[in-house]
mmCIF file of C-alpha atoms in Angstrom:
data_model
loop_
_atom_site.group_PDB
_atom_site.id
_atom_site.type_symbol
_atom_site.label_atom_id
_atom_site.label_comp_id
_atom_site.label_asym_id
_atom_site.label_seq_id
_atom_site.Cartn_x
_atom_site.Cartn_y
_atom_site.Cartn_z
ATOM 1 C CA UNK A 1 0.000 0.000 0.000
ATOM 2 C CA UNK A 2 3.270 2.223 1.031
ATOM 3 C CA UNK A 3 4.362 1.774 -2.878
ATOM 4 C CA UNK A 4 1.256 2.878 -4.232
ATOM 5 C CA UNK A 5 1.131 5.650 -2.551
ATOM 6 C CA UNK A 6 4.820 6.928 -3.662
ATOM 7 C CA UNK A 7 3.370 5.798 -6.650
ATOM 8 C CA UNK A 8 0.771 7.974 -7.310
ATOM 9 C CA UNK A 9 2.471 10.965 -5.611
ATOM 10 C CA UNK A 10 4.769 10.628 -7.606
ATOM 11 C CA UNK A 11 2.956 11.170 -10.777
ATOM 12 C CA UNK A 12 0.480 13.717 -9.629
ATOM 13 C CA UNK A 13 4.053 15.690 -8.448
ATOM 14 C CA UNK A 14 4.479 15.501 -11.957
ATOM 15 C CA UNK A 15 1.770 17.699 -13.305
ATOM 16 C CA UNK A 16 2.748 21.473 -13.370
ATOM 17 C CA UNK A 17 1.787 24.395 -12.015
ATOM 18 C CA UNK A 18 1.958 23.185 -7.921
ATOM 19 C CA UNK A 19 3.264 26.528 -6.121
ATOM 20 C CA UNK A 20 0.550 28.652 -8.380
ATOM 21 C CA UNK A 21 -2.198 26.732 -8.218
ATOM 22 C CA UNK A 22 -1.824 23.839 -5.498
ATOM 23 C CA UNK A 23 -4.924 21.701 -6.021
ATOM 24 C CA UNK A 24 -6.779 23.715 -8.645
ATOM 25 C CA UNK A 25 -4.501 22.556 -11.403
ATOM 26 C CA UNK A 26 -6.150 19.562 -11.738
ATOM 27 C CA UNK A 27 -9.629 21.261 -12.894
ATOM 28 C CA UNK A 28 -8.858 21.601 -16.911
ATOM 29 C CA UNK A 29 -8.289 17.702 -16.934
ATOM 30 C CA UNK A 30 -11.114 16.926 -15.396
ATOM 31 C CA UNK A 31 -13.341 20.085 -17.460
ATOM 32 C CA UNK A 32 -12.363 18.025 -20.589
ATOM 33 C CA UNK A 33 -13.015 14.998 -19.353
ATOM 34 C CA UNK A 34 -16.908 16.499 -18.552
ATOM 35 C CA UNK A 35 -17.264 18.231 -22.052
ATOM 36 C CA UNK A 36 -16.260 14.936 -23.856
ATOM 37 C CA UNK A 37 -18.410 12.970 -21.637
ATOM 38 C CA UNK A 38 -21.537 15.234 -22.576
ATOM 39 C CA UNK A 39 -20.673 14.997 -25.990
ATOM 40 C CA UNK A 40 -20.592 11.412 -25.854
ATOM 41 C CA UNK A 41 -23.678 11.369 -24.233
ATOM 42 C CA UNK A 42 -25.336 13.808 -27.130
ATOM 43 C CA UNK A 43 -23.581 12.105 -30.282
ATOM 44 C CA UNK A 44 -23.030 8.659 -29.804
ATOM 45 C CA UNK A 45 -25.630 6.271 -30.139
ATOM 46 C CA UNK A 46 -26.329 2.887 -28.898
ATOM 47 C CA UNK A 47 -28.926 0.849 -30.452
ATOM 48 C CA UNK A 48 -31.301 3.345 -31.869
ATOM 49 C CA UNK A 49 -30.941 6.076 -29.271
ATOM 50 C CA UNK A 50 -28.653 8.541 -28.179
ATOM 51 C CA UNK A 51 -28.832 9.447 -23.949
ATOM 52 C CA UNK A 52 -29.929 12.502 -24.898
ATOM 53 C CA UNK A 53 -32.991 10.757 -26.637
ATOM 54 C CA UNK A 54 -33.814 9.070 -23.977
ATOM 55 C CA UNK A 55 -33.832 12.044 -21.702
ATOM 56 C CA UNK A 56 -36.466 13.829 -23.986
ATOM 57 C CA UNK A 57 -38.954 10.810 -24.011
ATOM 58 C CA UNK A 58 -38.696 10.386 -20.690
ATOM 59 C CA UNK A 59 -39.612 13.637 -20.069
ATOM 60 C CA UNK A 60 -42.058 14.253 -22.625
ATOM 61 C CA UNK A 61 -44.112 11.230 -20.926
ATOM 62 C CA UNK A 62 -43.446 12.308 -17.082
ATOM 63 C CA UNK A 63 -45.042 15.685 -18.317
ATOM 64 C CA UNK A 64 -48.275 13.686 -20.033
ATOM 65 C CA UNK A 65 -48.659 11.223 -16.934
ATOM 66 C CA UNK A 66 -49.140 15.110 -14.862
ATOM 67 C CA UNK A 67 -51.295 16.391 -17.044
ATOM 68 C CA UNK A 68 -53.274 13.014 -17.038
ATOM 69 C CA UNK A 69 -53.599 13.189 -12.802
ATOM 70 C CA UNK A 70 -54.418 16.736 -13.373
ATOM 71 C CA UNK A 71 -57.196 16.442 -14.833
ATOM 72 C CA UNK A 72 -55.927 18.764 -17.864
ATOM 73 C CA UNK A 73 -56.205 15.169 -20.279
ATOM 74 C CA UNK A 74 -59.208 13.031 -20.178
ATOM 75 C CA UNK A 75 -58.596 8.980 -21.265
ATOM 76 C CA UNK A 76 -61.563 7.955 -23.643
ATOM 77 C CA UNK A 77 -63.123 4.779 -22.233
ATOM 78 C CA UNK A 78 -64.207 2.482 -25.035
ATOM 79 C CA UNK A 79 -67.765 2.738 -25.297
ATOM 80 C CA UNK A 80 -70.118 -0.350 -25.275
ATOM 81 C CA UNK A 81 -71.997 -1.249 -28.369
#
């Protein structure tokens, strides 16, 4: 566990910019890492869908099922012949 440790100190001493910005230098890594992550999650698609597809429908039908219990949407009950 000792090892790892040097380990990774040792490569995280390695990233510049320590005296100016101590911790904070980290944060442009891990902005990227966000923006390609939401791009992914935009552009790429699996199956049929993209995430962002997804989000939409899901939405679009949490948004019918309260207007439903509302009261705003009436279901049409088949009518007997």
């Amino acid at each position: 566990m000792l090892q790892r440790s040097i380990t990774l100190r040792y490569f995280l001493g390695l990233v510049p910019g320590k005296r100016r910005f101590g911790p904070y230098r980290f944060l442009p890594v891990f902005f990227c890492i966000g923006g390609v992550m939401e791009w992914i999650m935009i552009n790429v698609r699996i199956g049929k869908e993209t995430f962002y597809d997804v989000y939409r429908r899901k939405r679009s039908e949490r948004e019918y099922q309260q207007k439903v219990a509302d009261g705003f949407i009436v279901m049409n009950e088949p009518t007997a012949k």
